[in-house]
Amino acid sequence: MSSSFPSQKPEVTLSLSLPSIPTNPSEDVNPEERGVKLIELLLSCAGHTSSGNLHHADAYLRQIFQHASINGDSMQRLSTRFASALAARLVKRWPGLYKALNNTEPARHDLDRAWSIFTRQFPCMAFAYSIIKQVLIQVMSHERIIHVIDLGSGDPKLWVPFIQGLGHVPNGPPHLKITFVSQNKLAQEKIGTRLAKEAESLDMPFQFNSVNVSLGELTLDMLKVKSGEALALTSISSLHVLLAEDDRVNSHFGTSKNNEVKDSKQMNEFLAIIKSMSPKVVLLVEQESDHNHNRLVDRFVEALHYYSAWFDSISVAYGEFSCADRTMLEEMFGKEIENIVAGEGLEREERHERYAKWLVRFGRAGFRPIRLWSEIMDEARRAVEAHRLKGYKIINQKASLMICWHDRPIYAVSAWTCFS
C-alpha cells in the first residue's frame, strides 16, 4: 500500500478547522459504502499516527477529508471529529505550534449549555437521576441526619426531586446536608440557593457546603463529615479523571493486556478516603466504554465504536440538518474525542472504563455492589420513555443498570456499600 503514497514529503496544512463540504462530493454516492471507507481510512491513519509516520498519516487525512464533512451524515460528522483529533496529536509533536493553534479554551458557559442540551434532549441523565434519587431515598428513609456528597454533578434536576422525595418520608423531613465538590464556583452558588429555597418550602432543616477544588485535590477534612451523619456519595461522569497518570512511556512500549485493570495510585487513595468515612451508599455513573488503554489504536477503536452510537442518536434526534444545538453537542463530544486520541499522560483525563473494571476497583477498595431493586429499574425505564426518543433501552447486568442505544451500552449506574 505504501507505493500509492507520494515519494516526496507532502505539504502539510497546519489547520485544525473542520471542513464544511467534501472535496469530491461526486465520489460519495452510497452512504453505507462511504461509511465503511471512512472507517478503513481512520483506522489506517490511527496506525500511522501512533507510529509517528507523519508522511503516511497526512496522506490518509487528505483522503478522509475527501469523504468526511462536518455537515454530512452521522458517519461523516464523526469522521471529521476523529480525523481532527489525529491531526491534533500529530501537531503536538511541535508543542509551540500546537499551543499557537489552540490558544483559546471553550467558555465555561458554552460547556454548561452543551451539558444542559444533552440532559434535556437525551434520556441518559434522566435514567441516572431516577436511579440515584430512588436508591438514596430508600437507603436513607429512616435516617434523621443525612449528608450527601456530590462529586461534581450539581444538577438541580437531580437534587430538587430528591429533596422533594425526602420531604414526604414517613417520619417527616430529616436534617439534610449536601456537600458539592466542583471547581465551578458560580454553579455552586446557584445550586446552593436553589436547594435552600426548596428545603425551606418543605420545612426541612438544610445545610449546603461548597468545596471549590478538583477531585485530585480533595482531602477528607474538606468534606466536614461529622459523627452521627448517615453518609452517601454520588459521582456522575467524574471519577474516571482520577485514573489520569503519567503513563506516556507505556503508551509506546506497554505490554499490558486490554482486559487488565491497571493499577492507579490516585484512584486507590481516593477510594481509601471514601471507605474511611463508612458511607451507607456510593452511587457511580460512568460511560460504559474503555478509553483507558495504553495503546492509541486500542482506545481509538473503542472510542470510534462508542461515539458512533452518540452521533447516530444525535441524527435521530435532530435529523441530518445542522442546527446550533446539534453543533454544540458534537463539539462537546469532539473535545472528549480529542482528549482520548491526542492526549497522553496526565492531560488525558477522559479515561472511561467499563463497569466490569469498576467492579474490580471497588472490590479491591473494600466495597461490594448493591443489587438494584426491580421497581427502581421500572421507574428508570419510565424516565427514559418520557423522552420519547426511540432506540434506547435498559438492561440489568451484574448488579448495575445500563442504558443502551439499541444494543450498545453507553452509561452504567451502580450502587456500592462497604463490606461488613
Short mmCIF file of C-alpha atoms in Angstrom, two decimals:
data_model
loop_
_atom_site.label_atom_id
_atom_site.label_comp_id
_atom_site.label_asym_id
_atom_site.label_seq_id
_atom_site.Cartn_x
_atom_site.Cartn_y
_atom_site.Cartn_z
CA MET A 1 0.00 0.00 0.00
CA SER A 2 2.96 2.32 0.55
CA SER A 3 3.55 2.56 -3.20
CA SER A 4 0.39 4.65 -3.55
CA PHE A 5 1.85 7.47 -1.44
CA PRO A 6 3.96 10.25 -3.00
CA SER A 7 7.70 9.75 -2.60
CA GLN A 8 8.38 13.34 -1.56
CA LYS A 9 7.27 14.87 1.72
CA PRO A 10 3.71 16.19 1.29
CA GLU A 11 2.77 19.75 2.06
CA VAL A 12 1.08 19.74 5.49
CA THR A 13 -1.68 22.26 6.08
CA LEU A 14 -1.43 23.20 9.76
CA SER A 15 -5.06 23.98 10.41
CA LEU A 16 -7.31 22.06 12.78
CA SER A 17 -10.55 23.60 11.50
CA LEU A 18 -13.23 21.23 10.20
CA PRO A 19 -14.30 21.18 6.55
CA SER A 20 -17.90 22.03 5.75
CA ILE A 21 -18.19 20.13 2.47
CA PRO A 22 -16.44 17.12 0.93
CA THR A 23 -13.63 17.89 -1.52
CA ASN A 24 -15.02 15.40 -4.01
CA PRO A 25 -18.76 15.00 -3.35
CA SER A 26 -19.30 13.14 -6.62
CA GLU A 27 -17.34 10.19 -5.26
CA ASP A 28 -19.67 9.87 -2.25
CA VAL A 29 -22.72 8.07 -3.60
CA ASN A 30 -23.67 5.22 -1.28
CA PRO A 31 -23.66 6.31 2.41
CA GLU A 32 -23.05 2.77 3.64
CA GLU A 33 -20.07 2.22 1.35
CA ARG A 34 -18.75 5.66 2.23
CA GLY A 35 -19.07 4.83 5.95
CA VAL A 36 -17.06 1.62 5.55
CA LYS A 37 -14.44 3.51 3.54
CA LEU A 38 -14.14 6.17 6.23
CA ILE A 39 -13.68 3.59 8.98
CA GLU A 40 -10.91 1.89 7.00
CA LEU A 41 -9.17 5.21 6.37
CA LEU A 42 -9.49 6.30 10.02
CA LEU A 43 -8.04 3.04 11.34
CA SER A 44 -5.12 3.19 8.88
CA CYS A 45 -4.48 6.81 9.79
CA ALA A 46 -4.58 5.97 13.51
CA GLY A 47 -1.96 3.27 12.96
CA HIS A 48 0.41 5.62 11.16
CA THR A 49 -0.23 8.39 13.69
CA SER A 50 0.57 6.01 16.56
CA SER A 51 3.87 5.00 14.95
CA GLY A 52 4.76 8.64 14.27
CA ASN A 53 4.70 8.28 10.47
CA LEU A 54 3.72 11.86 9.61
CA HIS A 55 4.09 11.31 5.86
CA HIS A 56 1.56 8.46 5.65
CA ALA A 57 -0.76 9.88 8.32
CA ASP A 58 -1.06 13.14 6.39
CA ALA A 59 -1.85 11.26 3.16
CA TYR A 60 -4.66 9.38 4.93
CA LEU A 61 -6.03 12.59 6.45
CA ARG A 62 -6.25 14.06 2.95
CA GLN A 63 -8.27 11.03 1.83
CA ILE A 64 -10.55 11.15 4.88
CA PHE A 65 -11.47 14.78 4.26
CA GLN A 66 -12.41 13.94 0.67
CA HIS A 67 -15.31 11.92 2.10
CA ALA A 68 -15.99 13.49 5.51
CA SER A 69 -17.97 16.63 6.25
CA ILE A 70 -18.98 18.46 9.41
CA ASN A 71 -22.39 19.00 7.77
CA GLY A 72 -22.82 15.46 6.39
CA ASP A 73 -24.46 12.33 7.78
CA SER A 74 -23.56 10.94 11.21
CA MET A 75 -20.55 8.93 9.96
CA GLN A 76 -19.17 11.88 8.00
CA ARG A 77 -19.51 14.18 11.01
CA LEU A 78 -18.00 11.62 13.37
CA SER A 79 -15.08 11.11 10.98
CA THR A 80 -14.24 14.82 10.97
CA ARG A 81 -14.00 14.75 14.78
CA PHE A 82 -11.70 11.73 14.85
CA ALA A 83 -9.58 12.94 11.94
CA SER A 84 -9.14 16.33 13.61
CA ALA A 85 -8.15 14.58 16.85
CA LEU A 86 -5.49 12.60 14.95
CA ALA A 87 -4.26 15.81 13.34
CA ALA A 88 -4.04 17.45 16.77
CA ARG A 89 -1.96 14.52 18.01
CA LEU A 90 0.43 14.94 15.08
CA VAL A 91 0.77 18.69 15.58
CA LYS A 92 1.56 18.12 19.28
CA ARG A 93 4.96 16.92 18.11
CA TRP A 94 5.64 20.67 17.94
CA PRO A 95 4.27 21.94 21.29
CA GLY A 96 4.73 25.63 20.46
CA LEU A 97 2.87 25.25 17.19
CA TYR A 98 0.06 23.30 18.86
CA LYS A 99 -0.39 25.97 21.54
CA ALA A 100 -0.44 28.70 18.91
CA LEU A 101 -3.24 26.91 17.04
CA ASN A 102 -5.15 26.13 20.26
CA ASN A 103 -4.74 29.27 22.32
CA THR A 104 -8.36 29.52 23.49
CA GLU A 105 -10.27 27.31 25.89
CA PRO A 106 -14.02 26.74 25.39
CA ALA A 107 -16.00 29.18 27.51
CA ARG A 108 -17.45 27.72 30.70
CA HIS A 109 -20.95 28.84 29.73
CA ASP A 110 -20.64 27.01 26.37
CA LEU A 111 -19.77 23.77 28.17
CA ASP A 112 -22.63 24.29 30.62
CA ARG A 113 -25.04 24.97 27.79
CA ALA A 114 -23.93 21.87 25.88
CA TRP A 115 -24.46 19.75 29.01
CA SER A 116 -27.89 21.32 29.51
CA ILE A 117 -28.84 20.44 25.93
CA PHE A 118 -27.55 16.91 26.46
CA THR A 119 -29.57 16.32 29.64
CA ARG A 120 -32.70 17.80 28.06
CA GLN A 121 -32.54 16.05 24.70
CA PHE A 122 -31.27 12.59 25.64
CA PRO A 123 -32.54 10.25 28.39
CA CYS A 124 -29.22 9.14 29.89
CA MET A 125 -29.13 11.56 32.82
CA ALA A 126 -32.87 11.22 33.46
CA PHE A 127 -32.19 7.48 33.70
CA ALA A 128 -29.26 8.01 36.09
CA TYR A 129 -31.02 10.64 38.22
CA SER A 130 -34.08 8.43 38.61
CA ILE A 131 -31.94 5.59 39.98
CA ILE A 132 -29.87 7.83 42.27
CA LYS A 133 -32.94 9.51 43.74
CA GLN A 134 -34.73 6.23 44.41
CA VAL A 135 -31.71 4.50 45.93
CA LEU A 136 -30.91 7.43 48.21
CA ILE A 137 -34.47 7.74 49.45
CA GLN A 138 -34.83 4.01 50.09
CA VAL A 139 -31.48 3.72 51.87
CA MET A 140 -31.90 6.94 53.89
CA SER A 141 -35.66 6.97 54.55
CA HIS A 142 -35.27 6.12 58.28
CA GLU A 143 -32.26 8.35 58.94
CA ARG A 144 -32.66 11.67 60.76
CA ILE A 145 -29.34 13.31 59.83
CA ILE A 146 -28.30 12.81 56.21
CA HIS A 147 -25.13 14.02 54.50
CA VAL A 148 -24.85 13.59 50.70
CA ILE A 149 -21.57 14.43 48.95
CA ASP A 150 -21.97 15.27 45.26
CA LEU A 151 -18.66 14.76 43.45
CA GLY A 152 -19.13 17.22 40.61
CA SER A 153 -22.70 16.98 39.27
CA GLY A 154 -24.51 19.88 40.91
CA ASP A 155 -27.58 19.47 38.72
CA PRO A 156 -30.86 20.72 40.22
CA LYS A 157 -32.69 18.19 38.01
CA LEU A 158 -31.27 15.56 40.38
CA TRP A 159 -31.32 17.28 43.74
CA VAL A 160 -34.66 19.15 43.69
CA PRO A 161 -36.70 15.93 43.16
CA PHE A 162 -34.53 14.20 45.78
CA ILE A 163 -35.31 16.88 48.38
CA GLN A 164 -38.99 16.71 47.45
CA GLY A 165 -38.94 12.94 47.94
CA LEU A 166 -37.24 13.23 51.33
CA GLY A 167 -39.85 15.77 52.37
CA HIS A 168 -42.50 13.06 52.30
CA VAL A 169 -40.82 10.19 54.16
CA PRO A 170 -42.95 8.60 56.94
CA ASN A 171 -41.12 10.20 59.88
CA GLY A 172 -41.11 13.68 58.43
CA PRO A 173 -38.29 15.65 56.79
CA PRO A 174 -34.81 14.79 58.13
CA HIS A 175 -31.90 17.18 58.60
CA LEU A 176 -30.16 17.26 55.21
CA LYS A 177 -26.64 18.41 54.41
CA ILE A 178 -25.37 18.43 50.81
CA THR A 179 -21.70 18.99 50.01
CA PHE A 180 -20.97 19.91 46.40
CA VAL A 181 -17.39 19.35 45.15
CA SER A 182 -16.66 21.35 42.00
CA GLN A 183 -14.28 23.89 40.50
CA ASN A 184 -17.27 25.81 39.11
CA LYS A 185 -17.88 28.38 41.85
CA LEU A 186 -20.80 30.07 40.07
CA ALA A 187 -22.63 26.75 39.71
CA GLN A 188 -22.06 26.07 43.40
CA GLU A 189 -23.64 29.37 44.39
CA LYS A 190 -26.63 28.89 42.10
CA ILE A 191 -27.49 25.38 43.19
CA GLY A 192 -26.93 26.20 46.88
CA THR A 193 -29.52 28.99 46.71
CA ARG A 194 -31.95 26.87 44.71
CA LEU A 195 -31.79 23.88 47.07
CA ALA A 196 -32.04 26.02 50.20
CA LYS A 197 -35.31 27.52 48.90
CA GLU A 198 -36.68 24.06 48.08
CA ALA A 199 -35.81 22.72 51.55
CA GLU A 200 -37.34 25.79 53.21
CA SER A 201 -40.63 25.23 51.35
CA LEU A 202 -40.76 21.73 52.90
CA ASP A 203 -39.72 22.86 56.44
CA MET A 204 -36.62 20.70 56.07
CA PRO A 205 -33.52 21.64 58.08
CA PHE A 206 -30.88 22.14 55.40
CA GLN A 207 -27.18 22.89 55.13
CA PHE A 208 -25.18 23.39 51.93
CA ASN A 209 -21.39 23.17 51.78
CA SER A 210 -19.34 24.01 48.70
CA VAL A 211 -15.82 22.68 48.18
CA ASN A 212 -14.12 24.50 45.32
CA VAL A 213 -11.38 22.02 44.33
CA SER A 214 -10.79 19.22 41.82
CA LEU A 215 -11.24 15.59 42.90
CA GLY A 216 -7.48 15.14 42.85
CA GLU A 217 -7.08 17.95 45.38
CA LEU A 218 -9.89 16.82 47.66
CA THR A 219 -8.98 15.83 51.22
CA LEU A 220 -11.05 14.25 53.98
CA ASP A 221 -11.10 17.31 56.22
CA MET A 222 -12.62 19.46 53.42
CA LEU A 223 -15.79 17.35 53.49
CA LYS A 224 -16.56 18.08 57.16
CA VAL A 225 -18.14 14.71 57.82
CA LYS A 226 -19.45 14.50 61.38
CA SER A 227 -20.21 11.60 63.67
CA GLY A 228 -23.86 10.54 63.53
CA GLU A 229 -24.41 11.51 59.90
CA ALA A 230 -25.77 8.90 57.52
CA LEU A 231 -23.39 9.43 54.61
CA ALA A 232 -23.84 8.93 50.86
CA LEU A 233 -21.70 9.90 47.86
CA THR A 234 -22.61 10.36 44.22
CA SER A 235 -20.27 10.60 41.23
CA ILE A 236 -21.64 11.33 37.77
CA SER A 237 -19.06 11.01 34.98
CA SER A 238 -16.41 12.36 37.35
CA LEU A 239 -14.42 9.55 38.94
CA HIS A 240 -12.58 8.44 35.79
CA VAL A 241 -10.46 11.61 35.78
CA LEU A 242 -8.59 10.19 38.79
CA LEU A 243 -7.21 7.45 36.52
CA ALA A 244 -5.05 10.03 34.72
CA GLU A 245 -1.37 9.35 35.32
CA ASP A 246 1.97 9.93 33.66
CA ASP A 247 1.91 6.77 31.52
CA ARG A 248 3.33 8.21 28.30
CA VAL A 249 6.10 5.60 28.17
CA ASN A 250 3.56 2.79 28.47
CA SER A 251 1.61 4.23 25.54
CA HIS A 252 4.53 3.30 23.27
CA PHE A 253 6.12 0.30 24.99
CA GLY A 254 3.45 -1.03 27.36
CA THR A 255 2.64 -4.73 27.19
CA SER A 256 -0.42 -4.85 29.48
CA LYS A 257 -3.47 -6.62 28.14
CA ASN A 258 -6.59 -4.59 27.41
CA ASN A 259 -8.76 -6.56 29.83
CA GLU A 260 -6.40 -5.97 32.75
CA VAL A 261 -7.32 -3.42 35.41
CA LYS A 262 -4.38 -1.02 35.53
CA ASP A 263 -3.27 -0.05 39.00
CA SER A 264 -3.88 3.60 39.80
CA LYS A 265 -2.29 5.13 42.88
CA GLN A 266 -4.50 8.22 42.82
CA MET A 267 -7.71 6.18 42.47
CA ASN A 268 -6.66 3.76 45.20
CA GLU A 269 -6.00 6.64 47.59
CA PHE A 270 -9.31 8.32 46.76
CA LEU A 271 -11.34 5.14 47.28
CA ALA A 272 -9.49 4.58 50.55
CA ILE A 273 -10.64 8.04 51.70
CA ILE A 274 -14.23 7.20 50.80
CA LYS A 275 -14.01 3.85 52.58
CA SER A 276 -12.64 5.51 55.74
CA MET A 277 -15.88 7.55 56.00
CA SER A 278 -18.03 4.34 56.06
CA PRO A 279 -20.74 5.63 53.70
CA LYS A 280 -24.08 3.83 53.62
CA VAL A 281 -24.07 4.00 49.82
CA VAL A 282 -21.89 5.24 46.95
CA LEU A 283 -23.59 5.82 43.60
CA LEU A 284 -21.46 5.72 40.47
CA VAL A 285 -22.44 6.82 36.94
CA GLU A 286 -19.84 6.28 34.24
CA GLN A 287 -19.64 5.94 30.46
CA GLU A 288 -19.79 2.25 29.58
CA SER A 289 -16.71 2.07 27.41
CA ASP A 290 -12.99 1.53 27.84
CA HIS A 291 -10.89 4.51 26.78
CA ASN A 292 -8.09 3.85 29.27
CA HIS A 293 -5.95 1.61 27.05
CA ASN A 294 -2.25 2.44 26.85
CA ARG A 295 -2.03 1.97 23.09
CA LEU A 296 -3.60 4.66 20.91
CA VAL A 297 -5.00 2.22 18.34
CA ASP A 298 -6.83 0.20 21.03
CA ARG A 299 -8.60 3.17 22.54
CA PHE A 300 -9.18 4.70 19.08
CA VAL A 301 -11.16 1.62 18.01
CA GLU A 302 -13.07 1.61 21.30
CA ALA A 303 -13.86 5.33 21.06
CA LEU A 304 -14.92 5.07 17.41
CA HIS A 305 -17.44 2.37 18.36
CA TYR A 306 -18.70 4.29 21.41
CA TYR A 307 -19.10 7.74 19.86
CA SER A 308 -20.65 6.36 16.67
CA ALA A 309 -23.63 5.44 18.87
CA TRP A 310 -23.87 9.05 20.05
CA PHE A 311 -23.65 10.54 16.58
CA ASP A 312 -26.29 8.09 15.33
CA SER A 313 -28.53 9.08 18.22
CA ILE A 314 -27.98 12.77 17.52
CA SER A 315 -29.06 12.19 13.91
CA VAL A 316 -32.27 10.54 15.12
CA ALA A 317 -32.94 13.44 17.50
CA TYR A 318 -32.18 16.30 15.09
CA GLY A 319 -32.19 14.76 11.64
CA GLU A 320 -29.28 15.38 9.29
CA PHE A 321 -29.86 19.14 9.20
CA SER A 322 -27.40 21.35 11.03
CA CYS A 323 -28.61 23.40 13.99
CA ALA A 324 -26.96 25.23 16.88
CA ASP A 325 -27.90 22.61 19.50
CA ARG A 326 -26.57 19.74 17.42
CA THR A 327 -23.34 21.61 16.75
CA MET A 328 -22.79 22.33 20.46
CA LEU A 329 -23.38 18.68 21.38
CA GLU A 330 -20.98 17.43 18.73
CA GLU A 331 -18.36 19.95 19.78
CA MET A 332 -18.70 18.69 23.36
CA PHE A 333 -18.16 15.11 22.21
CA GLY A 334 -15.40 16.31 19.89
CA LYS A 335 -13.47 17.67 22.89
CA GLU A 336 -13.76 14.29 24.59
CA ILE A 337 -12.61 12.51 21.44
CA GLU A 338 -9.60 14.82 21.11
CA ASN A 339 -8.61 14.19 24.72
CA ILE A 340 -8.84 10.42 24.23
CA VAL A 341 -6.95 10.40 20.92
CA ALA A 342 -4.50 13.31 21.15
CA GLY A 343 -3.84 13.33 24.90
CA GLU A 344 -1.23 11.33 26.78
CA GLY A 345 -0.11 11.23 30.38
CA LEU A 346 -1.77 13.48 32.95
CA GLU A 347 -3.54 15.60 30.31
CA ARG A 348 -5.57 12.57 29.15
CA GLU A 349 -8.45 12.66 31.63
CA GLU A 350 -11.24 11.04 29.58
CA ARG A 351 -10.26 7.57 30.81
CA HIS A 352 -13.66 5.93 30.85
CA GLU A 353 -13.79 2.31 31.93
CA ARG A 354 -16.49 -0.33 31.77
CA TYR A 355 -18.46 -1.42 34.82
CA ALA A 356 -16.56 -4.74 34.91
CA LYS A 357 -13.36 -2.84 35.73
CA TRP A 358 -15.05 -0.59 38.30
CA LEU A 359 -16.28 -3.79 39.91
CA VAL A 360 -12.65 -4.84 40.40
CA ARG A 361 -11.51 -1.40 41.58
CA PHE A 362 -14.28 -1.00 44.15
CA GLY A 363 -13.90 -4.61 45.27
CA ARG A 364 -10.20 -4.12 45.96
CA ALA A 365 -11.04 -0.98 47.95
CA GLY A 366 -13.43 -2.86 50.25
CA PHE A 367 -16.81 -2.21 48.59
CA ARG A 368 -19.48 -4.58 47.30
CA PRO A 369 -22.21 -3.78 44.77
CA ILE A 370 -25.81 -3.37 45.88
CA ARG A 371 -28.33 -5.18 43.73
CA LEU A 372 -30.84 -2.64 42.46
CA TRP A 373 -34.49 -3.43 43.05
CA SER A 374 -36.88 -4.18 40.17
CA GLU A 375 -39.08 -1.16 40.98
CA ILE A 376 -36.03 1.07 40.53
CA MET A 377 -35.50 -0.37 37.06
CA ASP A 378 -39.19 0.13 36.23
CA GLU A 379 -39.08 3.78 37.32
CA ALA A 380 -35.86 4.36 35.35
CA ARG A 381 -37.49 2.83 32.28
CA ARG A 382 -40.41 5.24 32.60
CA ALA A 383 -37.97 8.17 32.84
CA VAL A 384 -36.33 7.03 29.58
CA GLU A 385 -39.66 6.52 27.82
CA ALA A 386 -40.77 10.03 28.82
CA HIS A 387 -38.12 11.44 26.46
CA ARG A 388 -39.92 9.80 23.51
CA LEU A 389 -36.62 9.23 21.70
CA LYS A 390 -36.69 5.82 20.08
CA GLY A 391 -33.69 3.49 20.20
CA TYR A 392 -32.91 3.50 23.94
CA LYS A 393 -33.40 0.56 26.27
CA ILE A 394 -32.32 -0.53 29.76
CA ILE A 395 -30.52 -3.74 30.75
CA ASN A 396 -29.56 -5.19 34.12
CA GLN A 397 -26.01 -6.53 34.22
CA LYS A 398 -24.15 -7.82 37.28
CA ALA A 399 -25.89 -5.53 39.79
CA SER A 400 -25.67 -2.47 37.54
CA LEU A 401 -28.28 -0.86 35.33
CA MET A 402 -27.19 0.24 31.87
CA ILE A 403 -28.84 2.40 29.26
CA CYS A 404 -28.18 1.29 25.68
CA TRP A 405 -28.52 2.87 22.28
CA HIS A 406 -30.03 -0.15 20.53
CA ASP A 407 -27.62 -2.93 21.67
CA ARG A 408 -24.69 -0.69 22.61
CA PRO A 409 -24.41 0.18 26.34
CA ILE A 410 -23.46 3.84 26.78
CA TYR A 411 -23.89 4.56 30.51
CA ALA A 412 -23.82 2.33 33.60
CA VAL A 413 -25.22 3.16 37.04
CA SER A 414 -24.13 1.17 40.07
CA ALA A 415 -24.56 1.38 43.85
CA TRP A 416 -21.94 0.31 46.40
CA THR A 417 -21.62 -0.20 50.11
CA CYS A 418 -18.73 -1.15 52.38
CA PHE A 419 -18.04 -4.81 53.15
CA SER A 420 -19.32 -5.68 56.62
#
